[in-house]
XYZ file of C-alpha atoms in Angstrom:
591
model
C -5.252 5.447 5.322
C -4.858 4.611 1.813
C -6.598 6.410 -1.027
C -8.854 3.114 -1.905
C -9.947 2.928 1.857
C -10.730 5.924 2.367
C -12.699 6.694 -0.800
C -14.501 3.388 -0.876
C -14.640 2.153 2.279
C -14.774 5.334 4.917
C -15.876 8.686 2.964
C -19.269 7.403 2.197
C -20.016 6.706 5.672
C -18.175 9.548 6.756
C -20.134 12.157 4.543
C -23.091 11.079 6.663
C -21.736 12.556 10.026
C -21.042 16.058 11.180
C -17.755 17.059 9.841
C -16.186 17.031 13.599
C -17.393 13.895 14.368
C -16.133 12.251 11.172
C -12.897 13.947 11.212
C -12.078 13.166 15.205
C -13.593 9.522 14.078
C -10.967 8.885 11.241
C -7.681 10.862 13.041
C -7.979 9.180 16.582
C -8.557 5.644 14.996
C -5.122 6.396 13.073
C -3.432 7.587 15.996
C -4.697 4.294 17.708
C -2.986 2.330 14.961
C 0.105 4.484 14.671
C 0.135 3.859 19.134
C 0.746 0.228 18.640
C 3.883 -1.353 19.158
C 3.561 -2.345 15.404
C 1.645 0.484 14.080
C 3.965 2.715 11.714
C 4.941 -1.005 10.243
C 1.036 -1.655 9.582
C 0.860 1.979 8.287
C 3.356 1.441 6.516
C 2.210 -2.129 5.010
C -1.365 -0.380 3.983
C 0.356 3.049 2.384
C 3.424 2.591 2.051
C 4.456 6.373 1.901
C 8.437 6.596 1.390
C 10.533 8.969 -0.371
C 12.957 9.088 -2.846
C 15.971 10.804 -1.767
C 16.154 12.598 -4.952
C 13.496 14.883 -3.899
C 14.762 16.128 -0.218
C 15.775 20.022 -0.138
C 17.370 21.997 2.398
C 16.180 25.698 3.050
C 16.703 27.883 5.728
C 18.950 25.379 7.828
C 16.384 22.300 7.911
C 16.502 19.431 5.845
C 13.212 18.085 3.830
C 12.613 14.876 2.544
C 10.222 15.864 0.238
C 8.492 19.665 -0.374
C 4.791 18.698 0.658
C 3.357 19.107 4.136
C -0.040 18.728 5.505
C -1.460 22.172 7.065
C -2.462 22.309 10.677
C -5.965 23.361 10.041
C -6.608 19.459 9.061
C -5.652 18.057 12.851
C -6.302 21.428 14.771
C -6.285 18.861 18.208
C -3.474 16.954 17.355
C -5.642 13.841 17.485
C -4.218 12.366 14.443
C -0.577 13.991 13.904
C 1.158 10.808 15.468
C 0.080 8.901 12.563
C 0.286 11.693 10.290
C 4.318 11.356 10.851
C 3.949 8.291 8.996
C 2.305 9.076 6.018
C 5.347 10.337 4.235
C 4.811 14.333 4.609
C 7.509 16.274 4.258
C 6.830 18.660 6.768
C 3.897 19.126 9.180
C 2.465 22.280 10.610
C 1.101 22.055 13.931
C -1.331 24.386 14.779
C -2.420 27.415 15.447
C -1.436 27.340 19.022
C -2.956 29.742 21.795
C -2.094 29.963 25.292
C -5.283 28.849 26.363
C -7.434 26.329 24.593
C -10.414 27.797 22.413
C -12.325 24.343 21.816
C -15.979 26.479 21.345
C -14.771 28.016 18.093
C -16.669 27.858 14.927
C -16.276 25.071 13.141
C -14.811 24.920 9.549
C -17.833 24.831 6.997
C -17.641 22.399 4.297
C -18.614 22.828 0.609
C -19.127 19.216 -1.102
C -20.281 20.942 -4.412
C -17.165 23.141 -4.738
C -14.567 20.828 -2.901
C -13.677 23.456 -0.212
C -13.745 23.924 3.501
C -14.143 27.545 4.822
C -12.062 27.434 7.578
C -13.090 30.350 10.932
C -10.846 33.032 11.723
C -10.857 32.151 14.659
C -9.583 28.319 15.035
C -9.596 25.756 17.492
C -6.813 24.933 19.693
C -6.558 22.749 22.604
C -4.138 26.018 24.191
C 0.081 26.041 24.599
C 0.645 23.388 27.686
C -1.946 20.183 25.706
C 0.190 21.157 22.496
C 3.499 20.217 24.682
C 2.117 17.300 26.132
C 0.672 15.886 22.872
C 3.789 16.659 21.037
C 6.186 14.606 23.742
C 4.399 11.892 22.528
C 5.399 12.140 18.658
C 8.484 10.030 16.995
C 10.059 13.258 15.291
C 10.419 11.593 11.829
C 9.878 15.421 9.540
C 10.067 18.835 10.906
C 7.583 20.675 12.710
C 6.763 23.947 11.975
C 4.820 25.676 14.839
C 2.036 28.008 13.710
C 1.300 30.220 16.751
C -1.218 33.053 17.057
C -1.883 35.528 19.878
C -0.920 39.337 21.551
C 2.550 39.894 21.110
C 3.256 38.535 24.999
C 2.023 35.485 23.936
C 3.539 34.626 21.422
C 7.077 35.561 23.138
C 6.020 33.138 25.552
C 5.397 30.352 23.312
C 8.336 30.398 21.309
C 10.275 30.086 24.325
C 8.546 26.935 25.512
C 7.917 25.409 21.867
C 11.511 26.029 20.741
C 12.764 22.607 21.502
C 10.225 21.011 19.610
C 9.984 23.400 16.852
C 11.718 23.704 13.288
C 10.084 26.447 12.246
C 7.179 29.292 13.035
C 4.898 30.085 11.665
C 2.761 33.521 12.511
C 0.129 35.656 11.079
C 1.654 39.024 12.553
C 3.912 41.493 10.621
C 5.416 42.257 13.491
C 9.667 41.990 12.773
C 9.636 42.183 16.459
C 9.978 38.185 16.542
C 12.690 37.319 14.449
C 15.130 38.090 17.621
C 13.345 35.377 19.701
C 14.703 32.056 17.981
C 17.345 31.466 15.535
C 14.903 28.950 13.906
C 13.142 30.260 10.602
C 9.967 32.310 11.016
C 7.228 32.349 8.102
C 4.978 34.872 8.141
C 1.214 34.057 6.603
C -0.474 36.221 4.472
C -3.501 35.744 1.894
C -2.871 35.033 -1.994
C -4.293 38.758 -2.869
C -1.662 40.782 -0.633
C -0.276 44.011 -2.526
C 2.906 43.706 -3.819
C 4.122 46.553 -1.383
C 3.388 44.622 1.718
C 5.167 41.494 0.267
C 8.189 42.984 -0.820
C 9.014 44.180 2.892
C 8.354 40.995 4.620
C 10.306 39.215 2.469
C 12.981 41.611 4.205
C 12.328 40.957 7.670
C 11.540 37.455 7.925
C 13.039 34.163 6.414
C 9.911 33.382 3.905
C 6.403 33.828 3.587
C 3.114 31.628 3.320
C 0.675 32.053 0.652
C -2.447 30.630 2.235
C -5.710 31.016 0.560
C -8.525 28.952 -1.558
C -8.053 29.631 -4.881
C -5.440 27.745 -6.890
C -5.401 30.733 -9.605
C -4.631 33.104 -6.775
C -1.960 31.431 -5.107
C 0.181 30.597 -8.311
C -0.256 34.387 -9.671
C 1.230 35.338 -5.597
C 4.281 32.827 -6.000
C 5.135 34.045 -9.528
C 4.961 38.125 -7.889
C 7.340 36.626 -4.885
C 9.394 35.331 -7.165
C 10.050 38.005 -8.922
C 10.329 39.957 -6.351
C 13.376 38.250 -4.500
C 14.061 34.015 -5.689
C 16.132 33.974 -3.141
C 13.882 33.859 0.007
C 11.742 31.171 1.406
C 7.988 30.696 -0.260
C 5.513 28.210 1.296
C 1.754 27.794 -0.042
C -0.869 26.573 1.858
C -4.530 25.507 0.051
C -5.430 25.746 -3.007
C -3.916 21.865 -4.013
C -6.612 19.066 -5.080
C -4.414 17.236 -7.751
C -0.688 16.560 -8.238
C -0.251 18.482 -11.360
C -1.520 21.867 -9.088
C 1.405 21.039 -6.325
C 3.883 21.306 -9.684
C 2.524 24.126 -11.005
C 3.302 26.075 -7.896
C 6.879 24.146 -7.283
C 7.633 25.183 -10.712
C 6.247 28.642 -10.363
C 8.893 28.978 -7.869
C 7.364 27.474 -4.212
C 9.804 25.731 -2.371
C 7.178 23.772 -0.207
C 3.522 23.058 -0.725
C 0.963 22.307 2.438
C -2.041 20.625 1.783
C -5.670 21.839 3.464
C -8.882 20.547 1.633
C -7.325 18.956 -0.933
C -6.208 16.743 1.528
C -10.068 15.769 2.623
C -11.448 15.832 -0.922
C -8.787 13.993 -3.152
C -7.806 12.175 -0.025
C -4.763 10.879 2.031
C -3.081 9.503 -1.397
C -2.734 12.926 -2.626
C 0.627 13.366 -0.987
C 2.331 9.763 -2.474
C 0.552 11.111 -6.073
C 2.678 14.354 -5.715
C 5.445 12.825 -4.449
C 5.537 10.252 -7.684
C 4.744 12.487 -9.793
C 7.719 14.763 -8.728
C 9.576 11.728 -9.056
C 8.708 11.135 -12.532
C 10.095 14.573 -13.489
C 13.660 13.496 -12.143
C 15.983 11.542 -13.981
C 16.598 8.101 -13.090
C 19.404 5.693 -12.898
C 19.236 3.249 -16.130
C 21.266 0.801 -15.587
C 19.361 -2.602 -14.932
C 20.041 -3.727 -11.150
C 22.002 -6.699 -10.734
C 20.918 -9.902 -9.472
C 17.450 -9.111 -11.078
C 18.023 -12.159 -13.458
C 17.906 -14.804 -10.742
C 15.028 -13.907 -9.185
C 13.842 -14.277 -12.986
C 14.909 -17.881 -13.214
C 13.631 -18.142 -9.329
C 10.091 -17.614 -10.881
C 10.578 -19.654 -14.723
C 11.722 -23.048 -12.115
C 8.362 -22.748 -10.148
C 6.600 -22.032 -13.425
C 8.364 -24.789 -14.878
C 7.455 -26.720 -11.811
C 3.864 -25.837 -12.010
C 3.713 -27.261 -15.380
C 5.266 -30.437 -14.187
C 2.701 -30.828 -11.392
C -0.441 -30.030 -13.961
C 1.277 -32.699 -16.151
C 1.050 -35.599 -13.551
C -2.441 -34.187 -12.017
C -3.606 -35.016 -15.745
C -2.047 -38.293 -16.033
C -0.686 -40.135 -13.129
C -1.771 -38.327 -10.183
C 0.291 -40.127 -7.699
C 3.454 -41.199 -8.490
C 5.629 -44.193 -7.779
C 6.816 -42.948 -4.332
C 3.848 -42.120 -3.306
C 2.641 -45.663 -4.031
C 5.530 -46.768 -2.196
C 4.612 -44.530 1.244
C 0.969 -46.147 0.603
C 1.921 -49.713 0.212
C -0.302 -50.495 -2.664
C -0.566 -49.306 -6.294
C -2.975 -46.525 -7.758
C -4.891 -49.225 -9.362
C -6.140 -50.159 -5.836
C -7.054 -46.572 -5.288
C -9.080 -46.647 -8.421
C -11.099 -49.823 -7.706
C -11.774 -49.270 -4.098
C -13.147 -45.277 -4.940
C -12.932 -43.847 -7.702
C -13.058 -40.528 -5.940
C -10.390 -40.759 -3.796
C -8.292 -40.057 -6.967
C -10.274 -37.499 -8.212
C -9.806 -35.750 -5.089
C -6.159 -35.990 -5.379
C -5.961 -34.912 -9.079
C -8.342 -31.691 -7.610
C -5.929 -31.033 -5.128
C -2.938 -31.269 -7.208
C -4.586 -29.472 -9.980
C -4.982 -26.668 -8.312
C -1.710 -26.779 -6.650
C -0.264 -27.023 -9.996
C -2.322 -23.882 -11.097
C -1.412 -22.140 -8.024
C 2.322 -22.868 -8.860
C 1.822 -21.517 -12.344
C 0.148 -18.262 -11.517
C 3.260 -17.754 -8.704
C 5.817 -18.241 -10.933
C 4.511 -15.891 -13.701
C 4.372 -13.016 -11.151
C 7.418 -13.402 -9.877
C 8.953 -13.470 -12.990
C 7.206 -10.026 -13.728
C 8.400 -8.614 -10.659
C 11.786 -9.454 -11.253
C 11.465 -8.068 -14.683
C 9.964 -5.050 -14.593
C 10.171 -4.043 -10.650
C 13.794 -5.367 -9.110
C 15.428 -4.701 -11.830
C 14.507 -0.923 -12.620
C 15.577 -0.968 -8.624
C 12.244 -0.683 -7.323
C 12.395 -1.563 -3.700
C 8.671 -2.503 -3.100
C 9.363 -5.206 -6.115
C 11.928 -6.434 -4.216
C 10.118 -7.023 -0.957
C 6.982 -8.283 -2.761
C 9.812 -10.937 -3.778
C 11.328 -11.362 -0.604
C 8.013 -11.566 1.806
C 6.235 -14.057 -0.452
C 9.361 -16.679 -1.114
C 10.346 -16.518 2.095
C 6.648 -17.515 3.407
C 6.854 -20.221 0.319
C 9.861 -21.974 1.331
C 8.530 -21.886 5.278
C 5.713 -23.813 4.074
C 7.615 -26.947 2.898
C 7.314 -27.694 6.858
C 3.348 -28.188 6.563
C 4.090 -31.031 4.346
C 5.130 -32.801 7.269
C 2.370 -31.875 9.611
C 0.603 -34.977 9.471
C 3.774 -37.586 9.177
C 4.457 -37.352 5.360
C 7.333 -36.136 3.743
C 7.670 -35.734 0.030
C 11.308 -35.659 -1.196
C 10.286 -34.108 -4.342
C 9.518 -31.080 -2.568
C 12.741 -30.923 -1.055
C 14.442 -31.484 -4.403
C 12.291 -28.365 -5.250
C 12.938 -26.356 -2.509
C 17.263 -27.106 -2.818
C 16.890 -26.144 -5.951
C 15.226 -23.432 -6.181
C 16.926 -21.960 -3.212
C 20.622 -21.147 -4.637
C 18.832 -18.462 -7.017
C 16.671 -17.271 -4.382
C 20.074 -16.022 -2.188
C 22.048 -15.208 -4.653
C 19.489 -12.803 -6.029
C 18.583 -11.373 -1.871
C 21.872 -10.931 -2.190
C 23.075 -9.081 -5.111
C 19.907 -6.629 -5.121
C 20.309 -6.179 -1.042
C 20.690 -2.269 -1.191
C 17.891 -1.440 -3.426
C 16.553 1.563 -2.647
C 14.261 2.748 -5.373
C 10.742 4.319 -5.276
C 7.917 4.586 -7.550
C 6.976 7.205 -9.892
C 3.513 8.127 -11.762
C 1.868 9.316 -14.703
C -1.043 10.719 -12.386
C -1.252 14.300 -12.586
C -5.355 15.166 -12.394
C -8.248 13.437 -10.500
C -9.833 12.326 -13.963
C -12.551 9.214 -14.146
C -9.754 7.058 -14.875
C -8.261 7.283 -11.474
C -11.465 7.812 -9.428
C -12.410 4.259 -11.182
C -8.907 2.713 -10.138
C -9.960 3.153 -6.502
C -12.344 0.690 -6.679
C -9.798 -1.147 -8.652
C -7.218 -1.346 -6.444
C -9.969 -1.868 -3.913
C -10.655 -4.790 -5.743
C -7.497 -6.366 -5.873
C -6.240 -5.881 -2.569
C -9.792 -7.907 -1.324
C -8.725 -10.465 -3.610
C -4.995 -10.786 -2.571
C -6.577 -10.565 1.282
C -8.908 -13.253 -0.134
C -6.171 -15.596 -1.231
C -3.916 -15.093 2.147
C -7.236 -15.854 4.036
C -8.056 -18.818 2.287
C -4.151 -20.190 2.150
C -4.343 -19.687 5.817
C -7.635 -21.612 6.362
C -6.872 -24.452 3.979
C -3.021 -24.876 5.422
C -4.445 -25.359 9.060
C -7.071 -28.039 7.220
C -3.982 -29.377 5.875
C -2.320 -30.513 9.707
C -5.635 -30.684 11.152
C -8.666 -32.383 10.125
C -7.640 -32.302 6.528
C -11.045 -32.446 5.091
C -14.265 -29.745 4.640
C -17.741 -31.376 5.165
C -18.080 -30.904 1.629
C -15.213 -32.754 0.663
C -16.493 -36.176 2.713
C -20.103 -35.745 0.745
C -18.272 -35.649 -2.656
C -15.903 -38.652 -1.531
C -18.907 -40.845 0.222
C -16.692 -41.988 2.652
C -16.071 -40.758 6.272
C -12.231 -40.397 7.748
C -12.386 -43.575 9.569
C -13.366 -45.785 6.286
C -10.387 -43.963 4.573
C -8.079 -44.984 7.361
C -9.379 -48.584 7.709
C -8.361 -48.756 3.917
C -5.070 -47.830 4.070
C -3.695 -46.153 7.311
C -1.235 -44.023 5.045
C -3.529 -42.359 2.891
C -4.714 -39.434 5.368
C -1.480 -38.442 5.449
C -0.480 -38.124 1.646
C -4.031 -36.573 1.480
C -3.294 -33.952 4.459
C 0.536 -33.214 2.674
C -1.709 -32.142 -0.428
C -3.893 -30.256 1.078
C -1.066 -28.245 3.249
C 1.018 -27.906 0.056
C -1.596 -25.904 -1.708
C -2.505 -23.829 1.289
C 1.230 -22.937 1.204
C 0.971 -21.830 -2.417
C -2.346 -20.187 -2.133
C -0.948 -18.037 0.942
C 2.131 -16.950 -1.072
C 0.752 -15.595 -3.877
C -2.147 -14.363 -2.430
C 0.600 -11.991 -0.750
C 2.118 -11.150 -4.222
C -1.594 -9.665 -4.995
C -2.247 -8.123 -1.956
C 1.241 -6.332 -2.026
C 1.900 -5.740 -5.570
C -2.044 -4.340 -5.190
C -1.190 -2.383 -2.276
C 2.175 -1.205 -3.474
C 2.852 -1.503 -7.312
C -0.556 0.662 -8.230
C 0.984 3.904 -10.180
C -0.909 5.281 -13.615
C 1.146 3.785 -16.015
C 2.229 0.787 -14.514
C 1.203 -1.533 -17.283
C 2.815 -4.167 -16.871
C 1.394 -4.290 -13.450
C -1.977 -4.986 -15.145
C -0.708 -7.865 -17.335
C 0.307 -9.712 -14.518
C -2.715 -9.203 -12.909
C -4.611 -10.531 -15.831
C -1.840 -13.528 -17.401
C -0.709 -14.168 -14.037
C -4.664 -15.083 -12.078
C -5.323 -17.116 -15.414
C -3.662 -20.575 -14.699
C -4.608 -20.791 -11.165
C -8.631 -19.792 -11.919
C -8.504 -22.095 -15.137
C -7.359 -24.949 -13.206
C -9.601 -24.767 -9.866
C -12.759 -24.443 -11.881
C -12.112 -26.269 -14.528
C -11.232 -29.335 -12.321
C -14.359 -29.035 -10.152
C -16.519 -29.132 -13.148
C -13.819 -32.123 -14.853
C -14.270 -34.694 -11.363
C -17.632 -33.883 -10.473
C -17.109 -32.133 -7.533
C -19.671 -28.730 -7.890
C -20.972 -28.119 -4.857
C -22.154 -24.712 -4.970
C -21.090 -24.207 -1.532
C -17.817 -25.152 -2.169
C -17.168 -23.385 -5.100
C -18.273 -20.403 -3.794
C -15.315 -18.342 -2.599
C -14.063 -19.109 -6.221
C -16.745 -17.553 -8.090
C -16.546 -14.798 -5.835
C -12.629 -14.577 -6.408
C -13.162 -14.950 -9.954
C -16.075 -11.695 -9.787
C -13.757 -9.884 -8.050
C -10.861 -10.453 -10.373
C -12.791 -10.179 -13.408
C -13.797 -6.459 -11.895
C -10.330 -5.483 -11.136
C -9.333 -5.806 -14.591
C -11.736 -4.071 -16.446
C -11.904 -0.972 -13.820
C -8.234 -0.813 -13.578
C -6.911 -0.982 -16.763
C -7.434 2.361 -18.542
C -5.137 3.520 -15.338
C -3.004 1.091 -15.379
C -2.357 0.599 -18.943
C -2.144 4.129 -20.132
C -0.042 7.250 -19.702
C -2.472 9.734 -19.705
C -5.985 8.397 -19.635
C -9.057 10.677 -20.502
């Protein structure tokens, strides 16, 4: 669940329930996703939560793709930790276990005013044989650290039967007793205002120790007496993180890994990606440009070029000669026998044109700023959205007309389109971010990125709808009122004309659908603090294709407020997106 879901969409309801019932409410409906055959791919389409191999870390004999991991107090009954492996955590505690399961056990208290949830001593568990079952069921993609609590029997007990699912323990007992039961690391907890006495010999006895505790103060002050104390050991923190730049305070204070608790429910599901960037952003990258970047460049200048050409004839010609010639009859006949017929076809083209426009100045952008710093989200924004535009050239044919212009087009544009798949084909890179604190200028880029992604969904829906017009029944109700004629008049003119009509229609429902997935993806995907050029081609890319589809309603006579509707509302919501998003996107470090 994405940071702009979850805040907009799901907290506010959320807030309204008891905190059990809202937290079992949002973890099983993720494990319900994450259960599908598809679900880590729609996880992963929503969040996108990978890792840049620049930040993984080996301690203690296991391997880390990244140093931040959610605590088991979040998902005490494992009802969410099967889509929790997806969200790109390095690690994940599971947690605490008993041998029997203590579901009647107070429930954490939660403090909205001071952004803090008081969790019970004693914790819920669903007891040692659920645990097993529940974990069977998880695609191992981080290691699991095992956080077990109980008489000393016990626990014997359950490292035995957890060790082939564990990577780590984790246990709230001094005892040293333990550390002969498993070669795999144990951690021992203790709270961020231990003496220094008690600190020093545990670091002796077992492989590393977790600070767990509230206060962020607290915890770093613990980390920077551990470190002194021995750097060479293990040190783990859990709490006290509600913003990225507290996670690298403690990282650079000396943790090795971070978990998350309450940060996790009150800055929200984002807040590992925002570390994870921001981590990133710390690291030095590779500069040189990434080839191939340059033809997916001129991939987007032709179909800007080409938008261009197709304003130039919806201005002037409107059809052109071989269209007359698949019609039988010149324009002029169009003209005398309605008027509106051509004004239609100028709308429709228009707007394709527009469309084409707006396409081509994204993916230009992409290729400019995204592919070729080797950003591998850029790339598949790219990728997803051409390859859905070139599929579309067969809806041109859907009802019996084919344009060979459009398969000039398509030829042509299609040698720059492989050669740059080709040459960028091992791009690997990830995002980084500017975001350090949970300032106004973020909170109001939720509901800008909100924005944006209902827009690009907007566009895909609408692309869909109007391409299925396109092979179907070609016009909206609307669209007969504005012409005055009905489909059979049209056809007892000239049986030709539905189709050339239909082949416009389909052509800009193609166009609409594939850069309505450019702004739903570059929305869901390309959204860091900083990322201004992500806001430019928000803002010069959406202008040619709004210009054009209002301003030709409003130039033919065709302003049916039903009709324009979804346009306005498009435009609102674009409009919206810019002005909330742009002291995020646009600066560094925003007040």
């Amino acid at each position: 669940m994405p940071d702009w879901s979850y805040h907009i969409i799901f907290k506010p309801m959320l807030t309204k329930l008891s905190p059990y019932t809202s937290r079992e409410f949002i973890h099983r409906g993720m494990n319900a996703i994450a259960s599908l055959p598809v679900g880590s791919h729609i996880i992963n389409f929503l969040g996108r939560e990978e890792c840049s191999p620049l930040l993984e870390k080996q301690l203690d004999g296991v391997k880390y793709n990244n140093p931040v991991g959610l605590s088991g107090k979040i998902d005490p009954l494992l009802s969410g930790t099967k889509a929790f492996s997806h969200l790109g955590f390095g690690f994940i505690e599971i947690g605490p276990i008993t041998m029997k399961p203590s579901l009647n056990a107070q429930l954490p208290i939660i403090n909205r005013e001071d952004k803090q949830i008081h969790f019970p001593c004693k914790h819920e568990s669903i007891g040692l044989e659920t645990t097993i079952d529940k974990l069977t069921t998880i695609k191992k993609k981080q290691p699991l650290f095992m956080r077990i609590s109980g008489s000393k029997a016990e626990i014997f007990t359950m490292i035995q039967e957890l060790d082939s699912y564990a990577d780590g323990y984790i246990i709230e007992s001094y005892d040293p007793s333990y550390v002969t039961l498993t070669s795999k690391p144990i951690y021992v907890v203790v709270p961020s205002n231990e003496k220094t006495e008690t600190l020093v010999n545990l670091f002796h006895t077992f492989s590393g120790v977790i600070i767990d505790g509230d206060s962020f103060i607290e915890i770093l002050n613990s980390v920077q007496r551990l470190k002194k104390i021995d750097s060479s050991k293990t040190i783990l923190t859990s709490g006290g993180i509600h913003e990225p730049d507290q996670a690298l305070q403690l990282l650079n204070a000396g943790a090795d890994l971070v978990m998350l608790v309450d940060g996790y429910v009150f800055s929200g599901p984002g807040l590992t990606k925002r570390i994870n960037e921001a981590l990133l952003n710390r690291v030095e990258q590779p500069s040189l440009p990434q080839k191939g970047w340059k033809s997916y460049w001129i991939f987007g200048l032709l179909i800007f070029l080409g938008g261009l050409l197709a304003l130039l004839f919806s201005l002037t010609t409107i059809i052109l000669p071989y269209d007359e010639l698949f019609l039988n009859t010149k324009k002029e006949n169009l003209w005398n026998f309605n008027d509106r017929i051509m004004l239609f076809m100028a709308h429709d083209r228009m707007t394709l044109a527009g469309t084409m426009i707006s396409g081509g100045i994204v993916y230009m952008n992409l290729a400019k700023n995204g592919i070729r710093r080797k950003l591998k989200w850029s790339k598949q924004v790219t990728d997803i959205a051409a390859i859905i535009g070139f599929l579309g050239i067969f809806l041109f044919i859907g009802y019996g007309y084919f344009d060979w212009l459009h398969l000039v087009f398509w030829i042509t544009l299609l040698p720059f389109y492989i050669y740059g798949f080709y040459q960028t084909r091992n791009v690997q890179g990830t995002p980084t971010s500017t975001n350090l604190k949970n300032h106004r200028a973020w909170q109001m880029s939720l509901l800008g990125q909100f924005l944006f992604v209902l827009l690009g969904f907007s566009f895909v829906f609408g692309g869909i709808i109007i391409s299925i017009y396109g092979v179907t029944s070609v016009f909206v109700p609307t669209d007969l009122l504005y012409i005055c004629m009905s489909i059979d008049q049209l056809q007892s003119f000239n049986e030709n004309l539905l189709s050339l009509i239909a082949h416009d229609r389909a052509g800009f429902g193609s166009a609409l659908l594939s850069v309505g997935l450019l702004v739903l993806m570059i929305a869901l995907w390309g959204y860091q603090q900083g990322n201004k050029w992500v806001w430019w081609t928000f803002f010069i890319g959406g202008l040619p294709a709004f210009i054009t589809a209002i301003y030709v309603h409003f130039a033919i006579g065709y302003t049916t407020f039903i009709h324009l509707l979804p346009a306005y509302f498009a435009f609102i919501v674009y409009i919206c997106g810019l002005i909330v998003s742009y002291s995020y996107l646009s600066k560094i470090n925003p007040e």
